[in-house]
Amino acid sequence: MKKSFPANLSILILFLLYSVSTLAQERTSFNIHRNIDLKNESQTKEVKIEMNEKECRFNLRINSMVRGGEVTIEIYNPKGKKQGNFSVGCEIQSDHSQETVNGQISKLIENPELGDWKIKIIPKNAVGKVAIDFSQDLVIKTSNK
């Protein structure tokens, strides 16, 4: 005896195929890359990232490379609440040191708060570089009808 495919399951599969075919997604990505050179500096610097899309993915990656001194990185949301931090610094302090220290922080936030996010770069006699990579990815569902 041959078993037939259940009618309810067939209808469900057809409905899902129709739904997938009528909904499309439009993707937009906005990216910024910044390099900040530190030359024996101790003055705090602030980088502003404007978040202006309600439904998006906020991806932030900060790399630091220090050849002397130290640097602290702090991330703040638009309300001023700290969202992360890290510090890197050289332990060998001499004029002939070849020490290099690298650090990285990554944040991925779905639907972040709107407004100005701030990244504070706090160097202490720092020699090196801070690289900030930021992307804002939007996914908009559209209908093919």
PDB file of C-alpha atoms in Angstrom:
ATOM      1  CA  MET A   1       0.000   0.000   0.000  1.00  0.00           C
ATOM      2  CA  LYS A   2       1.362   3.364  -1.058  1.00  0.00           C
ATOM      3  CA  LYS A   3       1.273   6.254   1.438  1.00  0.00           C
ATOM      4  CA  SER A   4       0.234   9.629   0.097  1.00  0.00           C
ATOM      5  CA  PHE A   5       1.824  12.946   1.034  1.00  0.00           C
ATOM      6  CA  PRO A   6      -0.338  14.666   3.687  1.00  0.00           C
ATOM      7  CA  ALA A   7      -2.404  17.488   2.217  1.00  0.00           C
ATOM      8  CA  ASN A   8      -1.774  19.796   5.181  1.00  0.00           C
ATOM      9  CA  LEU A   9       1.995  19.452   4.780  1.00  0.00           C
ATOM     10  CA  SER A  10       1.749  20.183   1.051  1.00  0.00           C
ATOM     11  CA  ILE A  11      -0.219  23.368   1.722  1.00  0.00           C
ATOM     12  CA  LEU A  12       2.315  24.460   4.362  1.00  0.00           C
ATOM     13  CA  ILE A  13       5.244  23.917   1.990  1.00  0.00           C
ATOM     14  CA  LEU A  14       3.525  25.872  -0.789  1.00  0.00           C
ATOM     15  CA  PHE A  15       2.737  28.720   1.614  1.00  0.00           C
ATOM     16  CA  LEU A  16       6.362  28.894   2.806  1.00  0.00           C
ATOM     17  CA  LEU A  17       7.688  28.887  -0.762  1.00  0.00           C
ATOM     18  CA  TYR A  18       5.277  31.688  -1.687  1.00  0.00           C
ATOM     19  CA  SER A  19       6.236  33.712   1.394  1.00  0.00           C
ATOM     20  CA  VAL A  20       9.935  33.411   0.668  1.00  0.00           C
ATOM     21  CA  SER A  21       9.441  34.347  -2.982  1.00  0.00           C
ATOM     22  CA  THR A  22       7.356  37.444  -2.187  1.00  0.00           C
ATOM     23  CA  LEU A  23       9.639  38.805   0.531  1.00  0.00           C
ATOM     24  CA  ALA A  24      12.982  40.154  -0.522  1.00  0.00           C
ATOM     25  CA  GLN A  25      15.624  41.838   1.516  1.00  0.00           C
ATOM     26  CA  GLU A  26      17.514  44.932   0.591  1.00  0.00           C
ATOM     27  CA  ARG A  27      20.862  45.201   2.353  1.00  0.00           C
ATOM     28  CA  THR A  28      22.878  48.367   2.818  1.00  0.00           C
ATOM     29  CA  SER A  29      26.189  48.617   4.628  1.00  0.00           C
ATOM     30  CA  PHE A  30      27.962  51.810   5.692  1.00  0.00           C
ATOM     31  CA  ASN A  31      31.628  51.505   6.727  1.00  0.00           C
ATOM     32  CA  ILE A  32      34.214  53.875   8.196  1.00  0.00           C
ATOM     33  CA  HIS A  33      37.878  53.213   8.921  1.00  0.00           C
ATOM     34  CA  ARG A  34      39.988  55.644  10.978  1.00  0.00           C
ATOM     35  CA  ASN A  35      43.692  55.521  11.862  1.00  0.00           C
ATOM     36  CA  ILE A  36      44.962  57.652  14.714  1.00  0.00           C
ATOM     37  CA  ASP A  37      48.728  57.977  15.159  1.00  0.00           C
ATOM     38  CA  LEU A  38      50.052  58.480  18.678  1.00  0.00           C
ATOM     39  CA  LYS A  39      53.447  60.186  18.953  1.00  0.00           C
ATOM     40  CA  ASN A  40      54.446  60.236  22.634  1.00  0.00           C
ATOM     41  CA  GLU A  41      51.040  61.643  23.525  1.00  0.00           C
ATOM     42  CA  SER A  42      49.089  61.932  26.758  1.00  0.00           C
ATOM     43  CA  GLN A  43      46.096  63.996  25.629  1.00  0.00           C
ATOM     44  CA  THR A  44      42.706  62.216  25.601  1.00  0.00           C
ATOM     45  CA  LYS A  45      41.046  62.048  22.197  1.00  0.00           C
ATOM     46  CA  GLU A  46      37.360  61.412  21.444  1.00  0.00           C
ATOM     47  CA  VAL A  47      35.913  59.895  18.304  1.00  0.00           C
ATOM     48  CA  LYS A  48      32.177  60.284  17.675  1.00  0.00           C
ATOM     49  CA  ILE A  49      30.132  57.705  15.769  1.00  0.00           C
ATOM     50  CA  GLU A  50      26.658  58.879  14.809  1.00  0.00           C
ATOM     51  CA  MET A  51      24.027  56.127  14.997  1.00  0.00           C
ATOM     52  CA  ASN A  52      20.939  57.260  13.089  1.00  0.00           C
ATOM     53  CA  GLU A  53      19.190  54.096  11.857  1.00  0.00           C
ATOM     54  CA  LYS A  54      16.582  52.448  14.102  1.00  0.00           C
ATOM     55  CA  GLU A  55      16.849  48.901  12.841  1.00  0.00           C
ATOM     56  CA  CYS A  56      20.408  47.961  12.051  1.00  0.00           C
ATOM     57  CA  ARG A  57      23.440  46.027  13.195  1.00  0.00           C
ATOM     58  CA  PHE A  58      26.256  48.094  14.718  1.00  0.00           C
ATOM     59  CA  ASN A  59      29.664  46.482  14.335  1.00  0.00           C
ATOM     60  CA  LEU A  60      32.664  48.129  15.969  1.00  0.00           C
ATOM     61  CA  ARG A  61      36.254  46.882  16.036  1.00  0.00           C
ATOM     62  CA  ILE A  62      39.118  48.811  17.594  1.00  0.00           C
ATOM     63  CA  ASN A  63      42.741  47.719  17.199  1.00  0.00           C
ATOM     64  CA  SER A  64      45.636  49.333  18.989  1.00  0.00           C
ATOM     65  CA  MET A  65      49.354  48.900  18.529  1.00  0.00           C
ATOM     66  CA  VAL A  66      51.681  50.449  21.082  1.00  0.00           C
ATOM     67  CA  ARG A  67      55.496  50.693  20.826  1.00  0.00           C
ATOM     68  CA  GLY A  68      55.899  52.839  23.950  1.00  0.00           C
ATOM     69  CA  GLY A  69      53.793  54.014  26.873  1.00  0.00           C
ATOM     70  CA  GLU A  70      50.212  52.791  27.135  1.00  0.00           C
ATOM     71  CA  VAL A  71      46.750  53.490  25.799  1.00  0.00           C
ATOM     72  CA  THR A  72      43.263  52.863  27.203  1.00  0.00           C
ATOM     73  CA  ILE A  73      40.201  52.637  24.956  1.00  0.00           C
ATOM     74  CA  GLU A  74      36.681  53.250  26.323  1.00  0.00           C
ATOM     75  CA  ILE A  75      33.365  52.923  24.459  1.00  0.00           C
ATOM     76  CA  TYR A  76      30.264  54.883  25.562  1.00  0.00           C
ATOM     77  CA  ASN A  77      26.661  54.695  24.324  1.00  0.00           C
ATOM     78  CA  PRO A  78      24.650  57.909  23.639  1.00  0.00           C
ATOM     79  CA  LYS A  79      23.463  57.990  27.273  1.00  0.00           C
ATOM     80  CA  GLY A  80      27.062  58.045  28.529  1.00  0.00           C
ATOM     81  CA  LYS A  81      27.072  54.464  29.847  1.00  0.00           C
ATOM     82  CA  LYS A  82      30.370  52.634  29.357  1.00  0.00           C
ATOM     83  CA  GLN A  83      29.951  49.698  26.948  1.00  0.00           C
ATOM     84  CA  GLY A  84      33.488  48.311  27.073  1.00  0.00           C
ATOM     85  CA  ASN A  85      37.133  49.144  27.588  1.00  0.00           C
ATOM     86  CA  PHE A  86      40.655  47.758  27.379  1.00  0.00           C
ATOM     87  CA  SER A  87      44.223  48.926  27.971  1.00  0.00           C
ATOM     88  CA  VAL A  88      47.523  47.958  26.397  1.00  0.00           C
ATOM     89  CA  GLY A  89      50.992  49.127  27.272  1.00  0.00           C
ATOM     90  CA  CYS A  90      54.647  48.313  27.019  1.00  0.00           C
ATOM     91  CA  GLU A  91      56.291  46.703  30.032  1.00  0.00           C
ATOM     92  CA  ILE A  92      59.866  47.122  28.813  1.00  0.00           C
ATOM     93  CA  GLN A  93      60.679  50.806  29.130  1.00  0.00           C
ATOM     94  CA  SER A  94      63.959  51.687  27.420  1.00  0.00           C
ATOM     95  CA  ASP A  95      65.105  53.730  24.438  1.00  0.00           C
ATOM     96  CA  HIS A  96      66.286  50.572  22.673  1.00  0.00           C
ATOM     97  CA  SER A  97      63.205  48.421  23.302  1.00  0.00           C
ATOM     98  CA  GLN A  98      61.689  46.667  20.326  1.00  0.00           C
ATOM     99  CA  GLU A  99      58.517  45.669  22.220  1.00  0.00           C
ATOM    100  CA  THR A 100      55.195  46.082  20.436  1.00  0.00           C
ATOM    101  CA  VAL A 101      51.878  45.353  22.146  1.00  0.00           C
ATOM    102  CA  ASN A 102      48.611  44.871  20.237  1.00  0.00           C
ATOM    103  CA  GLY A 103      45.075  44.905  21.620  1.00  0.00           C
ATOM    104  CA  GLN A 104      41.618  44.581  20.115  1.00  0.00           C
ATOM    105  CA  ILE A 105      38.003  44.980  21.167  1.00  0.00           C
ATOM    106  CA  SER A 106      34.989  44.022  19.031  1.00  0.00           C
ATOM    107  CA  LYS A 107      31.332  44.806  19.646  1.00  0.00           C
ATOM    108  CA  LEU A 108      28.320  43.668  17.664  1.00  0.00           C
ATOM    109  CA  ILE A 109      25.011  45.223  18.727  1.00  0.00           C
ATOM    110  CA  GLU A 110      21.610  44.552  17.164  1.00  0.00           C
ATOM    111  CA  ASN A 111      19.400  47.673  17.079  1.00  0.00           C
ATOM    112  CA  PRO A 112      21.728  49.989  19.025  1.00  0.00           C
ATOM    113  CA  GLU A 113      20.588  53.160  20.760  1.00  0.00           C
ATOM    114  CA  LEU A 114      20.306  56.151  18.436  1.00  0.00           C
ATOM    115  CA  GLY A 115      22.619  59.101  18.936  1.00  0.00           C
ATOM    116  CA  ASP A 116      26.333  59.748  19.238  1.00  0.00           C
ATOM    117  CA  TRP A 117      28.451  56.831  20.436  1.00  0.00           C
ATOM    118  CA  LYS A 118      31.848  57.920  21.767  1.00  0.00           C
ATOM    119  CA  ILE A 119      35.203  56.222  21.737  1.00  0.00           C
ATOM    120  CA  LYS A 120      37.729  57.685  24.165  1.00  0.00           C
ATOM    121  CA  ILE A 121      41.405  57.148  23.470  1.00  0.00           C
ATOM    122  CA  ILE A 122      43.371  57.806  26.644  1.00  0.00           C
ATOM    123  CA  PRO A 123      47.137  57.676  25.984  1.00  0.00           C
ATOM    124  CA  LYS A 124      49.945  57.899  28.551  1.00  0.00           C
ATOM    125  CA  ASN A 125      53.154  58.795  26.729  1.00  0.00           C
ATOM    126  CA  ALA A 126      51.874  56.506  23.989  1.00  0.00           C
ATOM    127  CA  VAL A 127      53.694  55.839  20.755  1.00  0.00           C
ATOM    128  CA  GLY A 128      51.710  53.758  18.284  1.00  0.00           C
ATOM    129  CA  LYS A 129      48.438  53.645  16.415  1.00  0.00           C
ATOM    130  CA  VAL A 130      44.730  53.112  17.048  1.00  0.00           C
ATOM    131  CA  ALA A 131      42.549  51.842  14.187  1.00  0.00           C
ATOM    132  CA  ILE A 132      38.750  52.096  14.431  1.00  0.00           C
ATOM    133  CA  ASP A 133      36.537  50.121  12.050  1.00  0.00           C
ATOM    134  CA  PHE A 134      32.812  50.796  12.212  1.00  0.00           C
ATOM    135  CA  SER A 135      29.970  49.458  10.106  1.00  0.00           C
ATOM    136  CA  GLN A 136      26.235  49.965  10.206  1.00  0.00           C
ATOM    137  CA  ASP A 137      24.321  47.231   8.355  1.00  0.00           C
ATOM    138  CA  LEU A 138      20.685  47.732   7.392  1.00  0.00           C
ATOM    139  CA  VAL A 139      18.290  45.023   6.249  1.00  0.00           C
ATOM    140  CA  ILE A 140      15.002  46.245   4.771  1.00  0.00           C
ATOM    141  CA  LYS A 141      12.310  43.742   3.882  1.00  0.00           C
ATOM    142  CA  THR A 142      10.565  44.571   0.648  1.00  0.00           C
ATOM    143  CA  SER A 143       7.689  42.925  -1.186  1.00  0.00           C
ATOM    144  CA  ASN A 144       8.030  41.635  -4.759  1.00  0.00           C
ATOM    145  CA  LYS A 145       4.328  42.037  -5.493  1.00  0.00           C
TER     146      LYS A 145
END
